[in-house]
Amino acid sequence: MTRFVAPSADEHDELPADTPGERTTAAAVAGGSRSAGRPFRDAAAWSIGGLSFLVSALFLAVNLAYNQWNFIPPVDDAYIHLQYARQIGTGHFLQYKTGDPISTGASSLLYVLILGGAYALGVQGAAFLPFAMTFGALCLALTAAGTYRLGTRLVGRQAGLFAGLLVALSGPLAWGATSGMEIAFVAFLLVSLLLVFTGERAQSRFVWTPLVAVAAALTRTEALLFAGMLGLAMIWHVIAHARGTRAAWPRVIGRILWIGLPVYAAGAQYLYYWSVTGSAEQNGVLAKSLLHMPAVYPLEVADKVLSNFRIFLDAFTGLSTQDYVFPGALLLAVAGVIGLFRRFPQWRGLALAAGLGVVLVLASVSTLEYSDIHHMRYVQPLMPILLLFGVIGIHSAAQLFTGGARRSVLVGGVVVALLFTVSQLPAWSLRQAQQAAGIRDQQVTISHWIKGHLPRGASVAVNDVGAIAYFSDRYVVDLIGLATTGFATPNLHGAGSLYEELRHLPQQRRPDYFAIFDSWSVHGLGEGGLFGRELITFELKSPAFSHTTIGGLSACQAARTCNKVTIYQADWNALGSGAEPLQAPNGQIRDRLNVADLRDEERHDYQVIPAHQGFQPETHVKTVTGPDGGDVVDSGRHVIGGESFTFHDLIPHQPLTVMARIDATEPEADEPTGSRAVQVEVNGKVAGIWQFDADPRGWVETTFEIAAELVTDSAVTIELGPLQEFLGPYPDYQSYSYWASQ
């Protein structure tokens, strides 16, 4: 039996509601357990929830005032959820556009299912987005009330009140709740998960907690990770309780298996994705994860992950120039975890699970290339837990004092936190409204222009797929790959691989128009001759842009190239024009490697062998004028170092001519010409030196002869590399195509 020191009179309200067999005071029972047992009669919970809903309503009012009394979300991604939900509500499950194959772009499955159910029940048209925003506001109100009750149950009523108020008055959480995204819903599920856990911990029989964890797991992958940590705590409690009561082990094993429900649910979800799409990965993860870059360098990835992680630490600590939380919030939250662990043994499992769960979620999100996008929306659901433990940290610090000083430290510390929090509200409401105005001026405006000016039945390729798909009533091809399966990986490799993926589309699905940020044209897709006549350009005038991150502007924002969207008519006349060499081959072509075509690269075991770690062999598209005066388009990769690939369907023991379409980097005046030469190896044997020519007009086609004795089979592996290992200058060129002829 655990023995507690009797509290002084001024700390009665700060004690937890203890489980049977643990000593507690009458005041603690009155202040903590009694209110925790009457959720619908707790006036404080209703007041905190009502305050939170009022704050969200004020955010929506400011948003409406900035948008001529029209509901507009501050992020375009909200329309992605609405589009998936509308499709679900009309019977087209996970089809982003009717007739599409099922895609995994719905990053929050349960959320879009709820919205889809509302749509099926008649919440449609102009009422659909307001419903999503109001649902978020309601979820945040429940989260604030739940945080109050959780704090009351863990520490005491006063701490619960302070924590609930901090959540209700949080600017970032109000921004997320009224964004149309799943942020507040996930936050509600995480707080509910901890709250239900505290109710079932006394008997160490967890019936409802795993069910709440299932809902969390089906809403966000990050919530699954957090629920997994809490699941370990549940298993620990079940085993400890079984040892103390000598419970039958079959029953114990059954309870442990029940705790695994969220894992089974997530496994079933990913198995379904794999069965219908061929991949268990969600499109959002494929498109955004550092672990799916063309070349993955562990230390480079670790450096970027730690950099992203540091952004989270800076923001949650509140010591940077951002206004995310009150100063020292994260440090106090760590102190809160430690204090809860040391002072209240019954909550040690929860304290460890919550602390490690937050770290695990932050680490997971840090693996995304733009992990802090949209004011760190991926980790915003953790804020109620952070604020709760921050208050517990202040409470723990107050225990170092006695008498009236103890209450003064607690109240004074939280009042300062509340003052910082309230002072941030106007800025966040203004930020939300301005960003919504940016979405109206750009994505929504573009969508309605497309609907009014492009032919019905037209297909439009986009790199911002939300509003255009939702409003335009046109078929869309998502070049990012969130909604259109098959484009996420090519997008990571660059414009050249995107060009090839478009080339593989059936003719009837190829886009008739492109609605593209100017930054994409700069990065090469426009160099492929696909952009025909320019129809119109939309430029965002507002200083606030929907893609602004907590860590600063992206590269294209700094150059103001992603503030412009241009709509082009597609031009497919030159499609496939680079398939054949421009000069006559020496013999019959036996095989061709189309560099940047991911399918063809895989068939030829193609890989870039970089001279330096960290180099990404990005793809691009180039158009040159052919001998007949027409355009010739081909995709290629930037190579620094060398390449390796395998030709097939060869005739053994016959000479082989390799023709390459190469754009060699023009060397500097004092740079040795060796940077335009590569050593050729065939099946591991040196075959000679291949000297590339450079032509400022574009690529050149050059050949290399391989002796018959080196062609020992119908397939040969060719490796191009530096003339000398380790030391520069390294080959630096762009390769487009290789042909094997005999």
XYZ file of C-alpha atoms in Angstrom:
742
model
C 0.000 0.000 0.000
C 1.325 3.432 -0.948
C 1.364 5.975 1.859
C 0.902 9.689 1.193
C 1.833 12.517 3.506
C -1.230 14.356 4.723
C -1.621 17.651 2.892
C -1.976 21.067 4.390
C -5.316 22.814 4.213
C -4.404 24.949 1.224
C -3.520 22.032 -1.026
C -6.569 19.822 -0.550
C -7.882 20.681 -4.009
C -4.572 19.683 -5.572
C -4.649 15.994 -4.622
C -5.673 13.289 -7.097
C -8.674 11.085 -6.859
C -6.990 7.937 -5.576
C -7.982 4.414 -6.384
C -9.374 1.981 -3.798
C -6.710 0.997 -1.302
C -4.844 4.307 -1.553
C -5.200 6.917 1.146
C -6.805 10.217 0.306
C -8.361 13.102 2.157
C -12.025 13.969 2.247
C -11.277 17.266 0.596
C -9.543 15.540 -2.273
C -12.503 13.246 -2.741
C -14.868 16.170 -2.712
C -12.778 18.323 -5.009
C -11.520 15.729 -7.458
C -13.346 12.423 -7.591
C -16.844 13.759 -7.138
C -16.616 16.221 -10.016
C -14.864 13.632 -12.150
C -17.759 11.249 -11.681
C -20.470 13.680 -12.872
C -19.452 14.877 -16.316
C -22.865 16.276 -17.283
C -23.357 18.160 -14.007
C -19.979 19.828 -13.908
C -20.579 23.543 -14.442
C -16.865 24.221 -14.875
C -16.616 21.762 -17.753
C -19.582 23.398 -19.475
C -18.126 26.867 -18.900
C -14.709 25.964 -20.284
C -16.225 24.214 -23.281
C -18.512 27.181 -23.906
C -15.590 29.613 -23.706
C -13.663 27.542 -26.231
C -16.627 27.472 -28.602
C -17.021 31.242 -28.232
C -13.349 31.784 -29.169
C -13.786 29.580 -32.251
C -16.939 31.490 -33.178
C -15.015 34.764 -32.971
C -12.321 33.311 -35.245
C -15.012 32.368 -37.741
C -16.531 35.837 -37.495
C -13.187 37.468 -38.323
C -12.749 34.997 -41.182
C -16.177 35.885 -42.548
C -15.478 39.608 -42.270
C -12.319 39.189 -44.359
C -14.117 37.140 -46.998
C -17.323 39.079 -47.619
C -19.241 36.741 -45.308
C -18.275 33.576 -47.141
C -16.746 30.604 -45.355
C -13.194 29.979 -46.596
C -10.613 27.747 -44.865
C -7.057 29.012 -44.282
C -5.548 25.971 -46.040
C -6.353 24.449 -49.412
C -5.969 20.941 -47.967
C -9.326 21.337 -46.200
C -10.976 20.984 -49.604
C -9.183 17.657 -50.083
C -11.046 16.322 -47.040
C -14.306 17.813 -48.306
C -13.852 16.264 -51.735
C -13.151 12.787 -50.357
C -16.088 13.170 -47.951
C -18.446 14.286 -50.718
C -17.409 11.285 -52.797
C -18.024 8.982 -49.834
C -21.407 10.598 -49.248
C -22.399 9.930 -52.860
C -21.217 6.315 -52.810
C -17.756 6.652 -54.368
C -15.576 5.408 -51.522
C -12.053 6.927 -51.589
C -12.375 7.890 -55.255
C -11.143 11.452 -55.410
C -13.001 11.953 -58.675
C -15.758 9.672 -59.894
C -14.269 6.938 -62.041
C -10.817 7.184 -60.472
C -9.267 4.119 -58.868
C -9.280 4.148 -55.075
C -6.487 6.300 -53.688
C -4.963 6.707 -50.243
C -4.858 10.501 -50.264
C -7.402 10.733 -47.434
C -4.824 11.130 -44.673
C -7.536 11.102 -41.984
C -9.842 8.217 -42.808
C -12.266 8.427 -39.880
C -12.591 12.194 -40.262
C -13.645 11.999 -43.910
C -15.995 9.123 -43.068
C -17.741 11.356 -40.514
C -17.952 14.236 -42.975
C -19.124 11.816 -45.666
C -21.880 10.576 -43.363
C -23.021 14.147 -42.779
C -23.044 14.765 -46.528
C -25.149 11.648 -47.091
C -27.597 12.909 -44.453
C -28.128 16.153 -46.352
C -25.397 18.538 -45.161
C -24.415 19.563 -48.679
C -23.639 22.501 -50.901
C -22.820 25.782 -49.173
C -23.498 24.221 -45.750
C -20.788 21.559 -46.015
C -17.701 23.660 -45.243
C -19.412 25.556 -42.373
C -20.396 22.169 -40.946
C -16.764 21.000 -41.036
C -15.584 24.216 -39.373
C -18.308 24.070 -36.733
C -17.567 20.399 -36.096
C -13.951 21.363 -35.468
C -15.031 24.097 -33.066
C -17.238 21.609 -31.208
C -14.356 19.107 -31.000
C -12.088 21.782 -29.552
C -14.740 22.726 -26.984
C -14.982 19.077 -25.924
C -11.183 18.895 -25.855
C -10.954 21.900 -23.536
C -13.608 20.454 -21.226
C -11.912 17.056 -21.355
C -8.549 18.619 -20.504
C -10.110 20.224 -17.446
C -11.532 16.900 -16.307
C -8.290 15.080 -17.033
C -6.288 17.621 -15.029
C -8.792 17.360 -12.173
C -8.475 13.604 -12.125
C -4.682 13.586 -12.304
C -3.794 16.444 -9.949
C -6.782 18.443 -8.745
C -9.618 20.733 -9.674
C -7.622 23.951 -9.706
C -4.953 22.540 -12.031
C -7.691 21.135 -14.243
C -9.375 24.531 -14.491
C -6.146 26.239 -15.497
C -5.294 23.596 -18.096
C -8.785 23.732 -19.591
C -8.626 27.530 -19.835
C -5.255 27.411 -21.607
C -6.687 25.027 -24.198
C -9.885 27.063 -24.612
C -7.906 30.278 -25.193
C -5.147 28.820 -27.399
C -4.761 30.723 -30.683
C -3.089 27.870 -32.616
C -5.784 25.411 -31.511
C -8.567 27.818 -32.470
C -6.840 28.276 -35.842
C -6.738 24.500 -36.333
C -10.301 23.941 -35.122
C -11.711 26.430 -37.640
C -9.473 25.337 -40.527
C -11.778 22.578 -41.769
C -9.011 20.051 -41.049
C -9.046 17.121 -38.615
C -6.803 18.880 -36.055
C -9.368 19.440 -33.296
C -10.923 16.007 -33.831
C -7.552 14.316 -33.284
C -6.895 16.472 -30.210
C -10.279 15.452 -28.814
C -9.509 11.773 -29.369
C -6.091 12.027 -27.671
C -7.509 13.758 -24.599
C -10.422 11.299 -24.512
C -7.952 8.439 -24.727
C -6.117 9.634 -21.612
C -9.359 10.446 -19.805
C -10.878 7.004 -20.393
C -7.561 5.425 -19.409
C -7.642 7.182 -16.027
C -11.157 5.884 -15.420
C -10.250 2.261 -16.164
C -6.798 2.176 -14.572
C -8.071 1.438 -11.042
C -9.274 -2.049 -11.999
C -6.589 -2.526 -14.674
C -9.307 -3.746 -16.986
C -9.278 -1.648 -20.126
C -12.464 -2.109 -22.118
C -13.245 1.310 -23.589
C -9.737 2.736 -23.846
C -8.715 0.429 -26.737
C -11.910 1.365 -28.584
C -11.086 5.066 -28.316
C -7.567 4.177 -29.454
C -9.047 2.518 -32.558
C -10.806 5.769 -33.436
C -7.552 7.676 -32.941
C -5.580 5.177 -35.037
C -8.016 5.481 -37.938
C -7.851 9.264 -37.820
C -4.096 9.938 -37.978
C -0.982 7.768 -38.040
C 0.534 10.035 -35.373
C -2.407 9.227 -33.090
C -1.732 5.521 -33.635
C 1.831 6.012 -32.372
C 0.600 7.826 -29.274
C -2.058 5.162 -28.676
C 0.621 2.494 -29.055
C 2.638 3.985 -26.200
C -0.460 4.135 -24.017
C -1.175 0.530 -24.995
C 2.160 -0.501 -23.489
C 1.154 1.261 -20.282
C -2.157 -0.635 -20.293
C -0.350 -3.950 -20.734
C 1.984 -3.093 -17.863
C -0.971 -2.311 -15.579
C -2.774 -5.523 -16.581
C 0.276 -7.678 -15.855
C 1.001 -5.913 -12.552
C -2.640 -6.300 -11.484
C -2.629 -9.979 -12.472
C 0.439 -10.654 -10.337
C -1.127 -8.929 -7.358
C -4.480 -10.703 -7.621
C -3.221 -14.008 -9.085
C -5.701 -13.708 -11.927
C -6.025 -16.566 -14.413
C -3.520 -16.098 -17.220
C -5.950 -16.962 -20.048
C -8.062 -14.012 -18.899
C -4.970 -11.814 -18.691
C -3.902 -12.792 -22.206
C -7.407 -12.031 -23.450
C -7.245 -8.548 -21.941
C -3.839 -7.941 -23.517
C -5.124 -9.065 -26.905
C -8.056 -6.663 -26.542
C -5.606 -3.816 -25.850
C -4.080 -4.503 -29.277
C -7.288 -3.429 -31.072
C -5.830 -0.207 -32.534
C -2.930 -2.125 -34.024
C -5.317 -4.608 -35.627
C -7.451 -1.774 -36.989
C -4.461 0.023 -38.472
C -3.182 -3.243 -39.925
C -6.558 -3.899 -41.538
C -6.559 -0.379 -42.987
C -3.108 -0.774 -44.523
C -3.958 -4.262 -45.772
C -6.995 -2.807 -47.517
C -4.867 -0.075 -49.072
C -2.396 -2.686 -50.297
C -5.131 -4.882 -51.759
C -6.760 -2.079 -53.770
C -3.753 0.089 -54.684
C -0.763 -2.256 -54.559
C 0.864 -0.215 -51.782
C 0.180 -0.005 -48.057
C 1.747 3.450 -47.908
C -0.504 6.475 -47.816
C 0.011 8.854 -50.729
C 0.711 11.700 -48.330
C 3.604 9.784 -46.793
C 4.983 8.838 -50.212
C 4.835 12.443 -51.375
C 6.260 14.106 -48.260
C 8.537 11.707 -46.405
C 12.307 12.168 -46.420
C 12.539 8.380 -46.373
C 11.156 8.192 -49.913
C 13.550 10.609 -51.586
C 15.259 9.335 -54.781
C 18.459 8.678 -52.826
C 18.211 8.161 -49.072
C 21.340 9.050 -47.125
C 20.892 8.034 -43.454
C 23.020 10.800 -41.963
C 21.520 13.435 -44.256
C 18.038 12.287 -43.284
C 18.990 12.243 -39.593
C 20.316 15.797 -39.886
C 17.091 17.029 -41.496
C 14.936 15.111 -38.997
C 16.817 16.622 -36.064
C 16.521 20.051 -37.659
C 12.751 19.609 -37.956
C 12.624 18.293 -34.395
C 14.465 21.397 -33.220
C 11.821 23.586 -34.872
C 9.174 21.832 -32.775
C 11.219 22.233 -29.603
C 11.755 25.938 -30.262
C 8.065 26.538 -30.941
C 6.784 24.524 -27.968
C 9.340 26.012 -25.606
C 7.945 29.431 -26.422
C 11.357 31.069 -26.231
C 11.649 31.843 -29.940
C 10.123 34.733 -31.865
C 6.983 32.669 -32.530
C 3.827 33.092 -30.466
C 2.822 29.447 -30.313
C 2.726 28.891 -26.537
C 3.635 30.784 -23.390
C 7.375 30.989 -22.580
C 8.849 27.836 -21.060
C 5.814 25.656 -21.839
C 7.789 22.625 -22.987
C 10.239 22.811 -20.083
C 7.356 23.001 -17.637
C 5.647 20.078 -19.413
C 8.764 17.948 -18.917
C 8.758 18.975 -15.257
C 5.078 18.020 -15.165
C 5.775 14.516 -16.465
C 8.525 14.070 -13.903
C 6.371 15.526 -11.119
C 3.402 13.305 -11.934
C 5.684 10.276 -12.080
C 7.340 10.990 -8.739
C 4.421 12.270 -6.672
C 1.578 10.062 -7.879
C 2.580 6.402 -8.332
C -0.826 5.443 -9.732
C -0.200 7.688 -12.754
C 3.352 6.622 -13.518
C 2.322 4.529 -16.503
C 0.297 7.396 -17.937
C 3.084 9.930 -17.352
C 5.660 7.786 -19.141
C 3.307 6.860 -21.977
C 2.225 10.463 -22.577
C 5.770 11.830 -22.451
C 7.255 9.172 -24.710
C 4.200 9.277 -26.972
C 4.676 12.999 -27.606
C 8.377 12.481 -28.370
C 7.562 9.601 -30.725
C 4.972 11.659 -32.605
C 7.321 14.621 -32.954
C 10.076 12.322 -34.239
C 7.705 10.703 -36.719
C 6.437 14.013 -38.097
C 10.033 15.255 -38.305
C 10.655 12.733 -41.086
C 8.414 14.793 -43.390
C 10.140 17.259 -45.690
C 7.796 20.096 -44.708
C 6.955 18.941 -41.211
C 6.161 22.428 -39.911
C 3.846 23.468 -42.743
C 0.580 25.257 -41.947
C 1.620 26.315 -38.454
C 2.755 22.805 -37.535
C -0.716 21.373 -38.103
C 0.536 17.784 -37.870
C 1.489 18.243 -34.209
C -1.144 20.756 -33.132
C -3.307 17.945 -31.652
C -0.566 17.396 -29.047
C -1.006 20.906 -27.644
C -3.728 20.099 -25.066
C -1.458 17.415 -23.595
C 1.493 19.802 -23.644
C -0.520 22.552 -21.929
C -1.920 20.132 -19.351
C 1.518 18.885 -18.367
C 2.792 22.454 -18.408
C 0.240 23.286 -15.713
C 1.207 20.134 -13.819
C 4.808 21.336 -14.057
C 3.839 24.670 -12.482
C 1.932 22.725 -9.846
C 4.978 20.554 -9.161
C 7.184 23.635 -8.829
C 4.686 25.124 -6.381
C 5.112 22.111 -4.108
C 8.627 23.338 -3.329
C 6.998 26.102 -1.262
C 4.785 25.981 1.792
C 1.753 27.810 3.062
C 0.345 30.694 1.101
C 3.447 30.893 -1.089
C 2.529 27.543 -2.630
C -0.828 28.761 -3.887
C 0.675 32.080 -4.988
C 3.303 30.342 -7.113
C 0.709 28.078 -8.709
C -1.844 30.798 -9.413
C 0.767 33.374 -10.390
C 2.520 31.014 -12.806
C -0.686 30.034 -14.557
C -1.982 33.608 -14.698
C 1.201 34.656 -16.496
C 0.715 31.739 -18.921
C -2.895 32.785 -19.488
C -1.892 36.393 -20.135
C 0.593 35.312 -22.802
C -2.007 32.986 -24.301
C -4.790 35.565 -24.439
C -2.459 38.193 -25.894
C -1.807 35.906 -28.866
C -5.469 35.416 -29.796
C -5.929 38.548 -31.966
C -2.827 37.742 -34.010
C -3.971 34.187 -34.638
C -7.483 35.213 -35.633
C -6.068 37.812 -38.028
C -3.615 35.275 -39.423
C -6.392 32.775 -40.021
C -8.565 35.344 -41.804
C -5.736 36.671 -43.986
C -4.710 33.186 -45.036
C -8.314 32.340 -45.853
C -8.430 35.481 -47.981
C -5.335 34.206 -49.775
C -7.071 30.898 -50.493
C -10.088 32.832 -51.804
C -7.961 35.069 -54.029
C -6.049 32.175 -55.493
C -7.297 28.588 -55.246
C -11.024 29.350 -54.980
C -10.868 32.049 -57.660
C -8.917 29.748 -59.982
C -11.450 26.984 -59.395
C -14.389 29.144 -60.420
C -12.480 30.512 -63.423
C -11.826 26.946 -64.584
C -15.483 26.063 -64.112
C -16.601 29.071 -66.109
C -14.014 29.103 -68.911
C -12.779 25.571 -69.617
C -14.912 23.052 -71.522
C -17.015 20.595 -69.583
C -15.279 17.247 -69.497
C -11.839 18.864 -69.673
C -9.020 17.386 -67.599
C -6.752 19.722 -65.619
C -3.344 18.876 -64.147
C -2.669 20.721 -60.882
C -0.122 20.852 -58.101
C -2.596 22.130 -55.495
C -5.498 19.764 -55.708
C -8.008 20.836 -53.046
C -10.289 23.670 -54.129
C -9.856 23.055 -57.858
C -11.211 19.529 -57.582
C -13.950 20.573 -55.163
C -15.340 23.576 -57.050
C -14.371 23.327 -60.706
C -16.505 20.329 -61.692
C -13.614 19.187 -63.912
C -11.491 16.061 -63.847
C -8.142 16.719 -62.154
C -4.760 15.011 -62.288
C -2.839 15.658 -59.083
C 0.837 15.992 -60.010
C 1.850 15.911 -56.340
C 0.269 12.482 -56.064
C -1.945 12.953 -53.014
C -5.208 12.261 -54.823
C -4.016 10.661 -58.079
C -2.329 7.351 -57.356
C 0.992 6.838 -59.094
C 2.303 10.412 -59.109
C 3.740 10.717 -55.588
C 7.028 8.929 -56.302
C 7.618 10.550 -59.728
C 7.008 13.936 -58.131
C 9.792 13.251 -55.631
C 12.175 12.457 -58.484
C 11.402 15.649 -60.353
C 9.867 17.069 -63.509
C 11.398 14.457 -65.801
C 9.749 11.547 -64.002
C 6.455 13.458 -63.886
C 6.676 13.961 -67.653
C 7.155 10.224 -68.140
C 4.255 9.390 -65.811
C 2.019 11.718 -67.816
C 3.235 10.023 -70.985
C 2.112 6.656 -69.594
C -1.429 7.883 -68.941
C -4.104 6.651 -71.344
C -4.768 9.310 -73.940
C -8.255 10.007 -72.623
C -6.855 10.736 -69.138
C -4.052 13.064 -70.180
C -4.701 16.603 -68.976
C -5.992 19.127 -71.469
C -4.801 22.020 -69.289
C -2.227 22.730 -66.611
C -2.875 24.976 -63.575
C 0.640 25.286 -62.217
C 2.610 27.401 -59.767
C 5.274 29.347 -61.623
C 7.910 27.674 -59.462
C 7.122 24.404 -61.237
C 7.752 25.948 -64.623
C 11.060 27.236 -63.330
C 12.014 23.757 -62.098
C 11.631 22.114 -65.470
C 8.144 20.817 -66.238
C 7.532 23.746 -68.553
C 10.722 22.945 -70.448
C 9.148 19.771 -71.797
C 6.980 21.477 -74.357
C 3.809 20.415 -72.516
C 2.714 23.957 -71.759
C 1.097 25.412 -74.826
C -0.842 28.643 -75.001
C -0.927 30.639 -71.772
C -4.517 31.423 -70.823
C -4.329 33.458 -67.610
C -2.072 34.112 -64.604
C -3.333 34.602 -61.055
C -1.053 36.475 -58.654
C -1.667 36.489 -54.928
C -1.499 40.068 -53.650
C -2.019 39.337 -49.954
C 1.156 39.278 -47.810
C -0.176 36.257 -45.952
C 0.010 33.030 -47.907
C -1.663 29.769 -46.993
C 1.581 27.780 -47.203
C 3.505 29.904 -44.697
C 5.182 27.700 -42.104
C 6.086 28.350 -38.515
C 9.737 28.037 -39.544
C 9.572 30.699 -42.241
C 8.938 31.008 -45.950
C 9.688 28.259 -48.415
C 12.149 28.841 -51.229
C 9.486 29.550 -53.832
C 7.753 31.995 -51.489
C 10.989 33.895 -50.991
C 11.273 34.177 -54.771
C 7.529 34.964 -55.014
C 7.124 32.233 -57.644
C 4.531 30.217 -55.729
C 2.343 33.310 -55.391
C 1.578 32.994 -59.111
C -0.492 30.308 -60.790
C -0.686 30.158 -64.563
C -3.162 28.134 -66.588
C -1.828 26.707 -69.838
C -3.414 24.722 -72.597
C -1.632 21.379 -72.862
C 0.481 20.648 -75.925
C 1.139 16.952 -76.540
C 2.470 17.287 -80.091
C 6.050 16.511 -79.097
C 5.152 13.674 -76.737
C 7.425 10.692 -77.357
C 9.547 12.615 -79.858
C 12.714 11.651 -78.010
C 12.174 7.898 -78.188
C 14.463 7.388 -81.183
C 18.020 8.698 -81.614
C 18.454 11.626 -83.970
C 21.384 9.980 -85.722
C 21.314 6.584 -87.389
C 22.347 3.745 -85.036
C 25.185 1.378 -85.839
C 23.123 -1.742 -86.496
C 19.777 -2.759 -85.041
C 18.625 -1.259 -81.768
C 18.318 -4.079 -79.231
C 17.367 -2.132 -76.125
C 16.811 1.391 -74.857
C 17.100 2.878 -71.381
C 14.808 5.873 -70.982
C 16.404 7.766 -68.095
C 13.917 9.376 -65.647
C 11.173 6.909 -66.604
C 10.937 5.068 -63.276
C 9.431 1.976 -64.856
C 12.191 1.753 -67.432
C 14.874 2.493 -64.868
C 13.650 -0.379 -62.732
C 13.629 -2.743 -65.715
C 17.255 -1.827 -66.447
C 18.434 -1.875 -62.805
C 19.409 1.751 -63.283
C 21.026 3.720 -60.497
C 23.075 6.852 -60.126
C 26.355 6.312 -58.271
C 27.007 9.747 -56.762
C 30.495 11.026 -56.071
C 29.278 12.795 -52.934
C 26.870 11.801 -50.196
C 23.777 13.968 -50.057
C 23.472 14.566 -53.799
C 19.964 14.065 -55.185
C 19.917 12.998 -58.874
C 16.816 14.994 -59.754
C 15.119 14.581 -63.101
C 14.172 17.290 -65.577
C 12.795 17.752 -69.089
C 14.498 19.427 -72.018
C 13.333 20.389 -75.490
C 15.758 20.886 -78.390
C 15.269 21.572 -82.056
C 15.758 18.465 -84.175
C 17.391 18.246 -87.625
C 14.014 18.734 -89.293
C 13.274 21.850 -87.269
C 10.721 20.161 -84.996
C 10.821 19.940 -81.210
C 12.407 16.884 -79.609
C 11.532 16.335 -75.929
C 13.314 13.967 -73.567
C 13.631 13.544 -69.815
C 16.898 13.063 -67.990
C 18.800 13.052 -64.705
C 21.579 15.166 -63.322
C 24.576 12.949 -62.617
C 27.641 13.836 -60.554
C 29.784 10.730 -60.405
C 28.456 7.921 -62.552
C 25.663 5.518 -63.453
C 25.023 1.808 -63.667
C 22.452 0.002 -65.827
C 21.814 -3.311 -67.581
C 20.938 -3.831 -71.230
C 18.821 -6.833 -72.225
C 17.974 -8.773 -75.407
C 21.537 -8.648 -76.753
C 23.280 -11.146 -79.019
C 26.202 -12.647 -77.109
C 29.737 -12.449 -78.564
C 28.896 -9.665 -80.985
C 30.246 -6.095 -80.770
C 27.922 -3.683 -79.003
C 27.482 0.013 -79.752
C 26.144 2.152 -76.932
C 24.659 5.460 -78.027
C 24.013 8.067 -75.349
C 22.051 11.292 -75.360
C 24.128 13.452 -73.011
C 24.227 17.094 -71.999
C 27.733 17.446 -70.553
C 28.384 20.302 -68.171
C 30.630 22.889 -69.777
C 33.829 22.993 -67.667
C 35.174 26.187 -66.220
C 38.163 27.843 -67.871
C 40.645 26.358 -65.378
C 38.869 23.020 -64.930
C 40.404 19.855 -66.459
C 38.459 18.329 -69.320
C 38.298 15.089 -67.360
C 34.995 16.258 -65.862
C 33.413 15.433 -69.257
C 34.927 11.950 -69.485
C 33.867 8.691 -67.834
C 35.464 5.302 -67.445
C 33.328 2.500 -68.869
C 33.156 -0.914 -67.230
C 31.266 -3.852 -68.725
C 30.365 -6.619 -66.285
C 33.110 -5.316 -63.998
C 35.835 -5.157 -66.670
C 37.287 -1.864 -67.873
C 36.292 -1.238 -71.497
C 37.860 2.206 -72.004
C 37.301 5.952 -71.636
C 34.215 7.678 -73.026
C 34.735 11.373 -73.790
C 31.535 13.426 -73.818
C 31.151 16.524 -75.955
C 29.401 19.670 -74.760
C 26.967 21.691 -76.831
C 25.443 24.907 -75.451
C 22.322 24.296 -77.580
C 21.449 21.180 -75.562
C 22.320 17.502 -75.600
C 24.552 15.643 -78.012
C 24.383 12.021 -79.088
C 27.639 10.138 -78.766
C 28.638 6.482 -79.107
C 30.974 4.017 -77.423
C 32.070 0.681 -78.892
C 32.218 -2.422 -76.699
C 34.271 -5.350 -77.954
C 32.552 -8.662 -78.695
C 34.493 -10.578 -76.030
C 32.937 -8.396 -73.313
C 29.391 -9.242 -74.443
C 29.238 -12.630 -72.753
C 25.483 -12.936 -72.356
C 22.175 -11.535 -73.590
C 22.346 -9.048 -70.702
C 25.355 -6.906 -69.790
C 25.799 -4.428 -66.959
C 27.501 -1.160 -67.837
C 28.943 1.200 -65.268
C 30.074 4.733 -65.979
C 32.277 6.393 -63.405
C 35.152 8.790 -62.659
C 38.555 8.325 -64.279
C 40.065 8.126 -60.814
C 38.434 7.150 -57.565
C 37.949 9.573 -54.680
C 39.563 12.604 -56.306
C 37.865 15.189 -58.532
C 37.070 16.543 -60.969
C 34.080 14.229 -61.174
C 31.944 13.579 -64.242
C 29.139 16.132 -64.182
C 26.494 15.721 -66.868
C 22.836 15.109 -67.619
C 21.878 11.789 -69.157
C 18.661 11.308 -71.137
C 18.702 8.045 -73.081
C 20.955 5.108 -73.830
C 20.513 2.779 -76.825
C 22.188 -0.567 -77.383
C 22.622 -1.602 -81.020
C 24.355 -4.518 -82.759
